[in-house]
PDB file of C-alpha atoms and ligand atoms in Angstrom:
ATOM      1  CA  MET A   1       8.011 -12.078  -6.529  1.00  0.00           C
ATOM      2  CA  GLU A   2       5.506 -14.245  -5.679  1.00  0.00           C
ATOM      3  CA  ASN A   3       2.178 -13.857  -7.143  1.00  0.00           C
ATOM      4  CA  ILE A   4       0.288 -11.605  -4.049  1.00  0.00           C
ATOM      5  CA  LYS A   5      -2.873 -14.387  -4.962  1.00  0.00           C
ATOM      6  CA  ASP A   6      -1.135 -17.219  -4.509  1.00  0.00           C
ATOM      7  CA  TYR A   7       0.788 -15.925  -2.014  1.00  0.00           C
ATOM      8  CA  VAL A   8      -2.153 -14.878   0.556  1.00  0.00           C
ATOM      9  CA  ALA A   9      -3.914 -18.666  -0.435  1.00  0.00           C
ATOM     10  CA  ARG A  10      -0.565 -20.226   0.524  1.00  0.00           C
ATOM     11  CA  LYS A  11      -0.678 -17.863   3.769  1.00  0.00           C
ATOM     12  CA  LYS A  12      -4.077 -18.653   4.806  1.00  0.00           C
ATOM     13  CA  GLU A  13      -3.642 -22.637   4.106  1.00  0.00           C
ATOM     14  CA  GLU A  14      -0.825 -22.232   6.790  1.00  0.00           C
ATOM     15  CA  LEU A  15      -3.121 -20.350   9.294  1.00  0.00           C
ATOM     16  CA  LYS A  16      -5.754 -23.378   8.903  1.00  0.00           C
ATOM     17  CA  ALA A  17      -3.379 -25.625  10.217  1.00  0.00           C
ATOM     18  CA  LEU A  18      -1.556 -23.506  12.915  1.00  0.00           C
ATOM     19  CA  PRO A  19      -2.172 -25.890  16.015  1.00  0.00           C
ATOM     20  CA  LEU A  20      -4.515 -23.199  18.162  1.00  0.00           C
ATOM     21  CA  ASP A  21      -6.862 -26.243  19.018  1.00  0.00           C
ATOM     22  CA  ALA A  22      -7.019 -27.174  22.820  1.00  0.00           C
ATOM     23  CA  PRO A  23      -4.440 -26.887  24.933  1.00  0.00           C
ATOM     24  CA  PHE A  24      -4.799 -23.398  22.986  1.00  0.00           C
ATOM     25  CA  LYS A  25      -7.787 -22.316  21.604  1.00  0.00           C
ATOM     26  CA  LYS A  26      -9.297 -20.752  17.924  1.00  0.00           C
ATOM     27  CA  PRO A  27      -8.638 -16.966  18.097  1.00  0.00           C
ATOM     28  CA  LYS A  28     -11.721 -15.090  18.575  1.00  0.00           C
ATOM     29  CA  ILE A  29     -12.242 -11.387  17.388  1.00  0.00           C
ATOM     30  CA  VAL A  30     -15.494  -8.883  17.425  1.00  0.00           C
ATOM     31  CA  ILE A  31     -16.126  -6.787  14.680  1.00  0.00           C
ATOM     32  CA  VAL A  32     -17.738  -3.745  15.762  1.00  0.00           C
ATOM     33  CA  GLN A  33     -19.773  -1.489  13.018  1.00  0.00           C
ATOM     34  CA  VAL A  34     -21.554   1.989  13.565  1.00  0.00           C
ATOM     35  CA  ASN A  35     -23.450   2.545  10.355  1.00  0.00           C
ATOM     36  CA  ASP A  36     -24.760   1.022   7.554  1.00  0.00           C
ATOM     37  CA  ASP A  37     -22.199   2.307   4.975  1.00  0.00           C
ATOM     38  CA  PRO A  38     -21.819   0.093   1.704  1.00  0.00           C
ATOM     39  CA  ALA A  39     -18.276   0.169   1.708  1.00  0.00           C
ATOM     40  CA  SER A  40     -18.017  -0.744   5.472  1.00  0.00           C
ATOM     41  CA  ASN A  41     -20.485  -3.784   4.645  1.00  0.00           C
ATOM     42  CA  SER A  42     -18.143  -4.996   1.822  1.00  0.00           C
ATOM     43  CA  TYR A  43     -15.084  -4.355   3.928  1.00  0.00           C
ATOM     44  CA  ILE A  44     -16.872  -6.556   7.072  1.00  0.00           C
ATOM     45  CA  LYS A  45     -18.276  -9.397   4.445  1.00  0.00           C
ATOM     46  CA  GLY A  46     -14.404  -9.549   3.223  1.00  0.00           C
ATOM     47  CA  LYS A  47     -13.155 -10.135   6.763  1.00  0.00           C
ATOM     48  CA  ILE A  48     -15.734 -12.386   7.399  1.00  0.00           C
ATOM     49  CA  LYS A  49     -15.134 -14.530   4.548  1.00  0.00           C
ATOM     50  CA  ASP A  50     -11.767 -14.561   5.593  1.00  0.00           C
ATOM     51  CA  LEU A  51     -12.282 -15.978   9.075  1.00  0.00           C
ATOM     52  CA  THR A  52     -14.601 -18.281   8.292  1.00  0.00           C
ATOM     53  CA  GLU A  53     -12.207 -19.925   5.439  1.00  0.00           C
ATOM     54  CA  VAL A  54      -9.304 -20.232   7.512  1.00  0.00           C
ATOM     55  CA  GLY A  55     -11.691 -21.823  10.753  1.00  0.00           C
ATOM     56  CA  PHE A  56     -11.453 -18.774  13.280  1.00  0.00           C
ATOM     57  CA  LEU A  57     -14.529 -17.488  15.135  1.00  0.00           C
ATOM     58  CA  TYR A  58     -15.691 -13.786  15.419  1.00  0.00           C
ATOM     59  CA  ASP A  59     -18.881 -12.076  16.190  1.00  0.00           C
ATOM     60  CA  HIS A  60     -20.231  -8.756  14.057  1.00  0.00           C
ATOM     61  CA  ILE A  61     -21.730  -6.185  16.249  1.00  0.00           C
ATOM     62  CA  LYS A  62     -23.657  -3.536  13.975  1.00  0.00           C
ATOM     63  CA  LEU A  63     -25.326  -0.957  15.951  1.00  0.00           C
ATOM     64  CA  PRO A  64     -27.178   1.800  14.306  1.00  0.00           C
ATOM     65  CA  GLU A  65     -25.773   5.356  13.181  1.00  0.00           C
ATOM     66  CA  SER A  66     -27.228   7.109  15.622  1.00  0.00           C
ATOM     67  CA  THR A  67     -25.617   4.963  18.482  1.00  0.00           C
ATOM     68  CA  LYS A  68     -24.024   7.227  20.931  1.00  0.00           C
ATOM     69  CA  GLU A  69     -20.117   7.871  21.653  1.00  0.00           C
ATOM     70  CA  SER A  70     -20.557   6.746  25.512  1.00  0.00           C
ATOM     71  CA  GLU A  71     -22.587   4.059  24.083  1.00  0.00           C
ATOM     72  CA  LEU A  72     -19.565   2.776  22.151  1.00  0.00           C
ATOM     73  CA  LEU A  73     -16.981   3.370  24.736  1.00  0.00           C
ATOM     74  CA  ASN A  74     -18.661   1.599  27.158  1.00  0.00           C
ATOM     75  CA  LEU A  75     -18.919  -1.637  24.242  1.00  0.00           C
ATOM     76  CA  VAL A  76     -15.167  -0.831  23.970  1.00  0.00           C
ATOM     77  CA  ASP A  77     -14.583  -1.216  27.300  1.00  0.00           C
ATOM     78  CA  LYS A  78     -16.768  -4.509  28.237  1.00  0.00           C
ATOM     79  CA  LEU A  79     -15.130  -6.009  25.337  1.00  0.00           C
ATOM     80  CA  ASN A  80     -11.843  -4.916  26.799  1.00  0.00           C
ATOM     81  CA  ARG A  81     -12.695  -7.048  29.803  1.00  0.00           C
ATOM     82  CA  ASP A  82     -14.274  -9.935  27.848  1.00  0.00           C
ATOM     83  CA  ASP A  83     -12.322 -13.148  28.191  1.00  0.00           C
ATOM     84  CA  SER A  84     -13.972 -15.286  25.764  1.00  0.00           C
ATOM     85  CA  ILE A  85     -12.702 -13.152  22.894  1.00  0.00           C
ATOM     86  CA  ASN A  86      -8.888 -12.665  21.805  1.00  0.00           C
ATOM     87  CA  GLY A  87      -9.562  -8.924  20.093  1.00  0.00           C
ATOM     88  CA  PHE A  88     -11.582  -6.209  18.457  1.00  0.00           C
ATOM     89  CA  ILE A  89     -11.956  -4.023  16.237  1.00  0.00           C
ATOM     90  CA  VAL A  90     -14.250  -0.588  15.447  1.00  0.00           C
ATOM     91  CA  GLN A  91     -14.424  -0.365  12.083  1.00  0.00           C
ATOM     92  CA  LEU A  92     -14.097   3.075  10.413  1.00  0.00           C
ATOM     93  CA  PRO A  93     -15.101   5.380   9.471  1.00  0.00           C
ATOM     94  CA  LEU A  94     -17.341   6.414  12.517  1.00  0.00           C
ATOM     95  CA  PRO A  95     -20.148   8.740  12.808  1.00  0.00           C
ATOM     96  CA  LYS A  96     -19.250  11.783  12.478  1.00  0.00           C
ATOM     97  CA  HIS A  97     -20.792  12.654  15.948  1.00  0.00           C
ATOM     98  CA  ILE A  98     -18.024  10.135  17.314  1.00  0.00           C
ATOM     99  CA  ASN A  99     -14.362  11.119  18.570  1.00  0.00           C
ATOM    100  CA  GLU A 100     -12.056   7.846  16.575  1.00  0.00           C
ATOM    101  CA  GLU A 101      -9.371   9.159  18.410  1.00  0.00           C
ATOM    102  CA  LYS A 102     -11.329   8.898  21.513  1.00  0.00           C
ATOM    103  CA  ILE A 103     -12.421   5.774  20.426  1.00  0.00           C
ATOM    104  CA  LYS A 104      -8.804   4.031  19.529  1.00  0.00           C
ATOM    105  CA  LEU A 105      -6.793   5.071  22.721  1.00  0.00           C
ATOM    106  CA  ALA A 106      -9.877   3.433  24.665  1.00  0.00           C
ATOM    107  CA  ILE A 107      -9.011  -0.469  22.924  1.00  0.00           C
ATOM    108  CA  SER A 108      -6.693  -1.975  25.231  1.00  0.00           C
ATOM    109  CA  PRO A 109      -2.940  -2.529  23.343  1.00  0.00           C
ATOM    110  CA  LYS A 110      -3.617  -6.581  24.378  1.00  0.00           C
ATOM    111  CA  LYS A 111      -7.190  -6.895  22.123  1.00  0.00           C
ATOM    112  CA  ASP A 112      -6.501  -4.232  19.777  1.00  0.00           C
ATOM    113  CA  VAL A 113      -6.157  -6.481  16.072  1.00  0.00           C
ATOM    114  CA  ASP A 114      -6.376  -2.897  14.221  1.00  0.00           C
ATOM    115  CA  GLY A 115      -3.219  -1.408  15.829  1.00  0.00           C
ATOM    116  CA  PHE A 116      -4.840   2.116  16.168  1.00  0.00           C
ATOM    117  CA  ASN A 117      -4.049   2.081  19.932  1.00  0.00           C
ATOM    118  CA  PRO A 118      -0.475   3.735  19.760  1.00  0.00           C
ATOM    119  CA  LEU A 119       0.882   1.785  23.011  1.00  0.00           C
ATOM    120  CA  SER A 120      -0.205  -1.544  20.972  1.00  0.00           C
ATOM    121  CA  ARG A 121       2.585  -3.689  19.592  1.00  0.00           C
ATOM    122  CA  ILE A 122       0.214  -4.874  16.634  1.00  0.00           C
ATOM    123  CA  VAL A 123       1.381  -2.925  13.449  1.00  0.00           C
ATOM    124  CA  PRO A 124      -2.465  -1.425  11.488  1.00  0.00           C
ATOM    125  CA  ALA A 125      -2.884  -4.238   8.724  1.00  0.00           C
ATOM    126  CA  THR A 126      -1.988  -2.622   5.704  1.00  0.00           C
ATOM    127  CA  PRO A 127       1.635  -1.594   6.324  1.00  0.00           C
ATOM    128  CA  PHE A 128       1.383  -5.210   8.106  1.00  0.00           C
ATOM    129  CA  GLY A 129       0.289  -7.302   5.292  1.00  0.00           C
ATOM    130  CA  ILE A 130       2.882  -5.377   2.839  1.00  0.00           C
ATOM    131  CA  PHE A 131       5.734  -5.763   5.434  1.00  0.00           C
ATOM    132  CA  THR A 132       5.003  -9.183   5.726  1.00  0.00           C
ATOM    133  CA  TYR A 133       4.837 -10.391   1.988  1.00  0.00           C
ATOM    134  CA  LEU A 134       7.967  -8.647   0.986  1.00  0.00           C
ATOM    135  CA  LYS A 135       9.850  -9.981   3.979  1.00  0.00           C
ATOM    136  CA  ASP A 136       8.189 -13.572   2.867  1.00  0.00           C
ATOM    137  CA  ASN A 137       9.800 -12.851  -0.415  1.00  0.00           C
ATOM    138  CA  GLY A 138      13.591 -12.002   0.606  1.00  0.00           C
ATOM    139  CA  PHE A 139      13.371  -8.767   0.020  1.00  0.00           C
ATOM    140  CA  GLU A 140      16.508  -7.350   1.865  1.00  0.00           C
ATOM    141  CA  PHE A 141      15.502  -4.293   4.064  1.00  0.00           C
ATOM    142  CA  ARG A 142      18.452  -3.219   5.911  1.00  0.00           C
ATOM    143  CA  GLY A 143      20.356  -0.091   3.958  1.00  0.00           C
ATOM    144  CA  LYS A 144      18.028  -0.024   1.205  1.00  0.00           C
ATOM    145  CA  ASN A 145      16.456   3.299   0.342  1.00  0.00           C
ATOM    146  CA  ALA A 146      12.753   3.412   0.725  1.00  0.00           C
ATOM    147  CA  LEU A 147       9.911   5.879  -0.474  1.00  0.00           C
ATOM    148  CA  VAL A 148       6.731   6.001   1.198  1.00  0.00           C
ATOM    149  CA  ILE A 149       4.107   8.321  -0.973  1.00  0.00           C
ATOM    150  CA  GLY A 150       1.846   9.567   1.291  1.00  0.00           C
ATOM    151  CA  ARG A 151       1.946  10.344   5.274  1.00  0.00           C
ATOM    152  CA  SER A 152      -1.576   9.074   6.325  1.00  0.00           C
ATOM    153  CA  ASN A 153      -2.024   7.589   9.794  1.00  0.00           C
ATOM    154  CA  ILE A 154      -3.121   4.836   8.887  1.00  0.00           C
ATOM    155  CA  VAL A 155      -0.487   3.850   6.105  1.00  0.00           C
ATOM    156  CA  GLY A 156       1.740   6.097   4.833  1.00  0.00           C
ATOM    157  CA  LYS A 157       3.618   7.209   8.735  1.00  0.00           C
ATOM    158  CA  PRO A 158       2.852   3.368   9.935  1.00  0.00           C
ATOM    159  CA  MET A 159       5.055   2.167   7.186  1.00  0.00           C
ATOM    160  CA  ALA A 160       7.699   4.331   7.584  1.00  0.00           C
ATOM    161  CA  LYS A 161       8.165   3.452  10.931  1.00  0.00           C
ATOM    162  CA  LEU A 162       7.875   0.196  10.110  1.00  0.00           C
ATOM    163  CA  LEU A 163      10.661   0.135   7.943  1.00  0.00           C
ATOM    164  CA  LEU A 164      12.499   2.166   9.785  1.00  0.00           C
ATOM    165  CA  GLU A 165      12.744  -0.088  12.439  1.00  0.00           C
ATOM    166  CA  HIS A 166      13.820  -2.600   9.671  1.00  0.00           C
ATOM    167  CA  ASP A 167      17.041  -0.833   8.864  1.00  0.00           C
ATOM    168  CA  MET A 168      15.822   1.251   5.164  1.00  0.00           C
ATOM    169  CA  ASN A 169      16.397   4.598   4.532  1.00  0.00           C
ATOM    170  CA  VAL A 170      13.252   6.167   4.619  1.00  0.00           C
ATOM    171  CA  THR A 171      12.462   9.143   3.328  1.00  0.00           C
ATOM    172  CA  VAL A 172       8.342  10.252   3.392  1.00  0.00           C
ATOM    173  CA  VAL A 173       6.958  12.671   0.860  1.00  0.00           C
ATOM    174  CA  HIS A 174       3.784  14.218   0.588  1.00  0.00           C
ATOM    175  CA  SER A 175       1.246  16.674  -1.333  1.00  0.00           C
ATOM    176  CA  LYS A 176       4.096  19.383  -0.569  1.00  0.00           C
ATOM    177  CA  THR A 177       6.656  18.295  -1.792  1.00  0.00           C
ATOM    178  CA  SER A 178       7.891  19.363  -5.143  1.00  0.00           C
ATOM    179  CA  LYS A 179       8.352  17.209  -8.517  1.00  0.00           C
ATOM    180  CA  LYS A 180      11.813  18.259  -9.000  1.00  0.00           C
ATOM    181  CA  ASP A 181      12.452  16.357  -5.286  1.00  0.00           C
ATOM    182  CA  MET A 182       9.939  13.669  -5.976  1.00  0.00           C
ATOM    183  CA  ASN A 183      12.254  12.819  -9.019  1.00  0.00           C
ATOM    184  CA  PHE A 184      15.038  12.946  -7.041  1.00  0.00           C
ATOM    185  CA  TYR A 185      13.943  10.687  -4.263  1.00  0.00           C
ATOM    186  CA  LEU A 186      12.338   7.986  -6.922  1.00  0.00           C
ATOM    187  CA  LYS A 187      15.298   7.888  -8.710  1.00  0.00           C
ATOM    188  CA  HIS A 188      16.769   6.495  -5.967  1.00  0.00           C
ATOM    189  CA  ALA A 189      14.432   4.662  -4.355  1.00  0.00           C
ATOM    190  CA  ASP A 190      15.384   0.336  -3.897  1.00  0.00           C
ATOM    191  CA  LEU A 191      11.441   0.393  -2.827  1.00  0.00           C
ATOM    192  CA  VAL A 192       8.490   2.898  -3.531  1.00  0.00           C
ATOM    193  CA  ILE A 193       5.350   2.309  -1.214  1.00  0.00           C
ATOM    194  CA  VAL A 194       2.357   4.702  -2.956  1.00  0.00           C
ATOM    195  CA  ALA A 195      -0.702   5.371  -0.868  1.00  0.00           C
ATOM    196  CA  VAL A 196      -1.680   8.884  -2.096  1.00  0.00           C
ATOM    197  CA  GLY A 197      -5.591   8.020  -3.315  1.00  0.00           C
ATOM    198  CA  LYS A 198      -5.227   9.540  -6.279  1.00  0.00           C
ATOM    199  CA  GLU A 199      -5.559   6.924  -9.637  1.00  0.00           C
ATOM    200  CA  GLY A 200      -2.382   6.697 -11.430  1.00  0.00           C
ATOM    201  CA  PHE A 201      -0.678   9.357 -10.002  1.00  0.00           C
ATOM    202  CA  LEU A 202       2.604   7.389 -10.538  1.00  0.00           C
ATOM    203  CA  SER A 203       3.547   7.101 -14.051  1.00  0.00           C
ATOM    204  CA  ASN A 204       6.173   7.569 -16.966  1.00  0.00           C
ATOM    205  CA  GLU A 205       6.037  11.409 -15.955  1.00  0.00           C
ATOM    206  CA  PHE A 206       8.299  10.670 -12.731  1.00  0.00           C
ATOM    207  CA  ASP A 207      11.455   9.495 -12.979  1.00  0.00           C
ATOM    208  CA  ILE A 208      11.461   5.856 -11.469  1.00  0.00           C
ATOM    209  CA  ASN A 209      14.734   3.656 -10.780  1.00  0.00           C
ATOM    210  CA  GLU A 210      13.937   0.651 -13.204  1.00  0.00           C
ATOM    211  CA  ASN A 211      15.680  -1.477 -10.488  1.00  0.00           C
ATOM    212  CA  SER A 212      12.547  -0.901  -7.552  1.00  0.00           C
ATOM    213  CA  VAL A 213       9.841  -1.889  -6.352  1.00  0.00           C
ATOM    214  CA  ILE A 214       6.769  -0.420  -6.226  1.00  0.00           C
ATOM    215  CA  ILE A 215       3.826  -1.313  -4.215  1.00  0.00           C
ATOM    216  CA  ASP A 216       0.439   0.416  -5.234  1.00  0.00           C
ATOM    217  CA  VAL A 217      -1.434   0.644  -1.893  1.00  0.00           C
ATOM    218  CA  GLY A 218      -4.114   2.811  -4.059  1.00  0.00           C
ATOM    219  CA  ILE A 219      -7.629   1.672  -4.446  1.00  0.00           C
ATOM    220  CA  ASN A 220      -9.491   4.237  -6.703  1.00  0.00           C
ATOM    221  CA  ARG A 221     -12.831   3.876  -8.503  1.00  0.00           C
ATOM    222  CA  GLY A 222     -12.133   5.220 -12.220  1.00  0.00           C
ATOM    223  CA  GLU A 223     -14.754   6.575 -14.483  1.00  0.00           C
ATOM    224  CA  ASP A 224     -15.315   3.026 -16.114  1.00  0.00           C
ATOM    225  CA  GLY A 225     -16.438   2.000 -12.548  1.00  0.00           C
ATOM    226  CA  LYS A 226     -13.646  -0.626 -12.004  1.00  0.00           C
ATOM    227  CA  LEU A 227     -10.747   0.138  -9.408  1.00  0.00           C
ATOM    228  CA  HIS A 228      -7.523   1.086 -10.522  1.00  0.00           C
ATOM    229  CA  GLY A 229      -4.302   2.215  -8.341  1.00  0.00           C
ATOM    230  CA  ASP A 230      -1.986   4.759  -7.185  1.00  0.00           C
ATOM    231  CA  VAL A 231       0.312   3.754  -9.815  1.00  0.00           C
ATOM    232  CA  ILE A 232      -0.158   3.481 -13.907  1.00  0.00           C
ATOM    233  CA  PRO A 233       0.011  -0.675 -14.746  1.00  0.00           C
ATOM    234  CA  ASN A 234       2.987  -1.928 -16.221  1.00  0.00           C
ATOM    235  CA  LEU A 235       5.897   0.486 -15.423  1.00  0.00           C
ATOM    236  CA  ASN A 236       9.235  -0.224 -16.560  1.00  0.00           C
ATOM    237  CA  VAL A 237      10.179  -1.800 -12.801  1.00  0.00           C
ATOM    238  CA  LYS A 238      11.689  -4.398 -10.975  1.00  0.00           C
ATOM    239  CA  TYR A 239       8.195  -5.649  -9.557  1.00  0.00           C
ATOM    240  CA  GLN A 240       5.072  -3.216  -9.514  1.00  0.00           C
ATOM    241  CA  SER A 241       2.160  -4.848  -7.164  1.00  0.00           C
ATOM    242  CA  PRO A 242      -1.169  -5.261  -9.265  1.00  0.00           C
ATOM    243  CA  VAL A 243      -4.476  -3.201  -8.384  1.00  0.00           C
ATOM    244  CA  PRO A 244      -7.227  -5.134  -7.404  1.00  0.00           C
ATOM    245  CA  GLY A 245      -5.571  -8.684  -6.199  1.00  0.00           C
ATOM    246  CA  GLY A 246      -2.879  -6.788  -4.621  1.00  0.00           C
ATOM    247  CA  VAL A 247      -2.231  -4.852  -1.264  1.00  0.00           C
ATOM    248  CA  GLY A 248      -6.046  -5.365  -0.579  1.00  0.00           C
ATOM    249  CA  LEU A 249      -5.610  -9.380   0.061  1.00  0.00           C
ATOM    250  CA  LEU A 250      -2.457  -8.281   1.590  1.00  0.00           C
ATOM    251  CA  THR A 251      -4.339  -5.746   3.817  1.00  0.00           C
ATOM    252  CA  ARG A 252      -7.065  -8.794   4.535  1.00  0.00           C
ATOM    253  CA  LEU A 253      -4.512 -11.537   5.259  1.00  0.00           C
ATOM    254  CA  ALA A 254      -2.821  -8.912   7.850  1.00  0.00           C
ATOM    255  CA  LEU A 255      -5.890  -8.786   9.744  1.00  0.00           C
ATOM    256  CA  LEU A 256      -6.067 -12.457  10.304  1.00  0.00           C
ATOM    257  CA  LEU A 257      -1.970 -12.695  11.271  1.00  0.00           C
ATOM    258  CA  ASN A 258      -2.680  -9.841  13.687  1.00  0.00           C
ATOM    259  CA  LEU A 259      -5.399 -11.813  15.320  1.00  0.00           C
ATOM    260  CA  CYS A 260      -3.070 -14.737  15.693  1.00  0.00           C
ATOM    261  CA  GLU A 261      -0.347 -12.328  17.186  1.00  0.00           C
ATOM    262  CA  VAL A 262      -3.161 -10.829  20.168  1.00  0.00           C
ATOM    263  CA  THR A 263      -4.243 -14.842  20.721  1.00  0.00           C
ATOM    264  CA  LYS A 264      -0.893 -16.267  21.449  1.00  0.00           C
ATOM    265  CA  ASN A 265       0.290 -13.028  23.304  1.00  0.00           C
ATOM    266  CA  GLU A 266      -2.153 -14.054  25.573  1.00  0.00           C
ATOM    267  CA  PHE A 267      -0.349 -17.782  26.402  1.00  0.00           C
TER     268      PHE A 267
HETATM  269  P1  NAP B 301      -5.056   9.914   2.932  1.00  0.00           P
HETATM  270  O1  NAP B 301      -5.246   9.905   4.224  1.00  0.00           O
HETATM  271  O2  NAP B 301      -6.167  10.416   1.646  1.00  0.00           O
HETATM  272  O3  NAP B 301      -3.791  10.308   2.055  1.00  0.00           O
HETATM  273  C1  NAP B 301      -3.250  10.448   1.261  1.00  0.00           C
HETATM  274  C2  NAP B 301      -1.815  10.841   1.451  1.00  0.00           C
HETATM  275  O4  NAP B 301      -1.072  11.255   0.288  1.00  0.00           O
HETATM  276  C3  NAP B 301      -1.960  12.474   2.129  1.00  0.00           C
HETATM  277  O5  NAP B 301      -0.615  11.978   3.022  1.00  0.00           O
HETATM  278  C4  NAP B 301      -1.695  13.009   0.933  1.00  0.00           C
HETATM  279  O6  NAP B 301      -0.311  14.599   1.345  1.00  0.00           O
HETATM  280  C5  NAP B 301      -1.016  12.703   0.095  1.00  0.00           C
HETATM  281  N1  NAP B 301      -0.644  13.093  -1.117  1.00  0.00           N
HETATM  282  C6  NAP B 301      -1.882  13.636  -1.915  1.00  0.00           C
HETATM  283  N2  NAP B 301      -1.654  14.302  -3.232  1.00  0.00           N
HETATM  284  C7  NAP B 301      -0.263  13.883  -3.224  1.00  0.00           C
HETATM  285  C8  NAP B 301       0.945  14.332  -4.184  1.00  0.00           C
HETATM  286  N3  NAP B 301       0.250  15.234  -5.334  1.00  0.00           N
HETATM  287  N4  NAP B 301       1.851  14.152  -4.280  1.00  0.00           N
HETATM  288  C9  NAP B 301       2.462  13.474  -3.280  1.00  0.00           C
HETATM  289  N5  NAP B 301       1.794  13.410  -1.970  1.00  0.00           N
HETATM  290  C10 NAP B 301       0.074  13.325  -2.383  1.00  0.00           C
HETATM  291  O7  NAP B 301      -4.895   8.198   2.237  1.00  0.00           O
HETATM  292  P2  NAP B 301      -5.016   6.978   2.822  1.00  0.00           P
HETATM  293  O8  NAP B 301      -5.514   6.479   3.660  1.00  0.00           O
HETATM  294  O9  NAP B 301      -3.353   6.756   2.766  1.00  0.00           O
HETATM  295  O10 NAP B 301      -4.725   6.130   1.309  1.00  0.00           O
HETATM  296  C11 NAP B 301      -4.324   6.122   0.311  1.00  0.00           C
HETATM  297  C12 NAP B 301      -4.775   5.685  -0.921  1.00  0.00           C
HETATM  298  O11 NAP B 301      -4.882   4.045  -0.192  1.00  0.00           O
HETATM  299  C13 NAP B 301      -6.403   5.633  -1.158  1.00  0.00           C
HETATM  300  O12 NAP B 301      -6.589   5.195  -2.518  1.00  0.00           O
HETATM  301  C14 NAP B 301      -7.136   4.506  -0.132  1.00  0.00           C
HETATM  302  O13 NAP B 301      -8.383   3.904  -1.091  1.00  0.00           O
HETATM  303  C15 NAP B 301      -5.950   3.320  -0.339  1.00  0.00           C
HETATM  304  N6  NAP B 301      -6.520   2.507   0.685  1.00  0.00           N
HETATM  305  C16 NAP B 301      -6.009   1.314   0.368  1.00  0.00           C
HETATM  306  C17 NAP B 301      -5.826   0.024   1.357  1.00  0.00           C
HETATM  307  C18 NAP B 301      -6.033  -1.075   1.142  1.00  0.00           C
HETATM  308  O14 NAP B 301      -6.160  -2.280   1.615  1.00  0.00           O
HETATM  309  N7  NAP B 301      -5.477  -1.740  -0.357  1.00  0.00           N
HETATM  310  C19 NAP B 301      -5.983   0.912   2.678  1.00  0.00           C
HETATM  311  C20 NAP B 301      -5.549   2.023   2.760  1.00  0.00           C
HETATM  312  C21 NAP B 301      -5.690   2.937   1.929  1.00  0.00           C
HETATM  313  P3  NAP B 301      -0.651  15.739   2.739  1.00  0.00           P
HETATM  314  O15 NAP B 301      -0.851  14.754   3.406  1.00  0.00           O
HETATM  315  O16 NAP B 301       0.102  16.872   2.282  1.00  0.00           O
HETATM  316  O17 NAP B 301      -2.022  15.873   2.581  1.00  0.00           O
END
């Protein structure tokens, strides 16, 4: 498998070279933020850096935490109808007084770069980034066994759906799965996607197939102040994605790919 940093750099060069100028146009995205949360600020900074690097256009609308749900819905409605942009995203989490599901459903599938609306053809960035990386590296999906650990709406569920759509035999496990069953599935898995949110969750304590490819989605701030994955480093497997420098980069790349996708759909 290609080093993820090199892979992402190569894909960005391809995006820079896309013939999106006249008669086409450069993709334009609006990033809506409704807080001043340090994590959101840092994610958005990363997104803006990527957009600038590949020459795509953006606007960043930063609203105060006190924004009412009706005000955000009005903005979403305005952006849905704004022909000067190709798509937009609403950065999560939203303040507690705003119903996230309501906002997600209000985003037009045509402009939904994050794939939040269930009617959208766009796959959420993390599963899509992982899938694209595996596909571009020649991973054979058909008839192979995938184990997805974690069933969140943002990672586990859309990941499982995408792998199933590409003919894998998919098992999803979660916090109520016994260790005995987890070992059984791990032993038979060709691909393991770990999205649990617990540092070092997957370790040598489990019965892991040495021929498996392990994708570590976890981003956990350790006691040492550094970022750690859900998987302990250097397992004896065919491939294990690193943290940091792994799925986080693929997720950022997927946002650019998804923006291209909604842009192309307009032509
Ligand atoms: P989440 O919503 O908290 O979901 C965690 C899932 O893990 C739940 O389905 C939970 O099961 C399951 N789980 C918890 N303990 C378990 C156990 N002992 N055994 C098996 N399953 C267990 O988290 P998320 O949003 O999916 O995120 C997961 C991790 O990925 C986090 O570290 C997050 O920061 C990271 N992440 C990274 C990126 C990226 O770009 N790299 C993107 C998104 C998320 P239940 O459903 O039964 O509770």
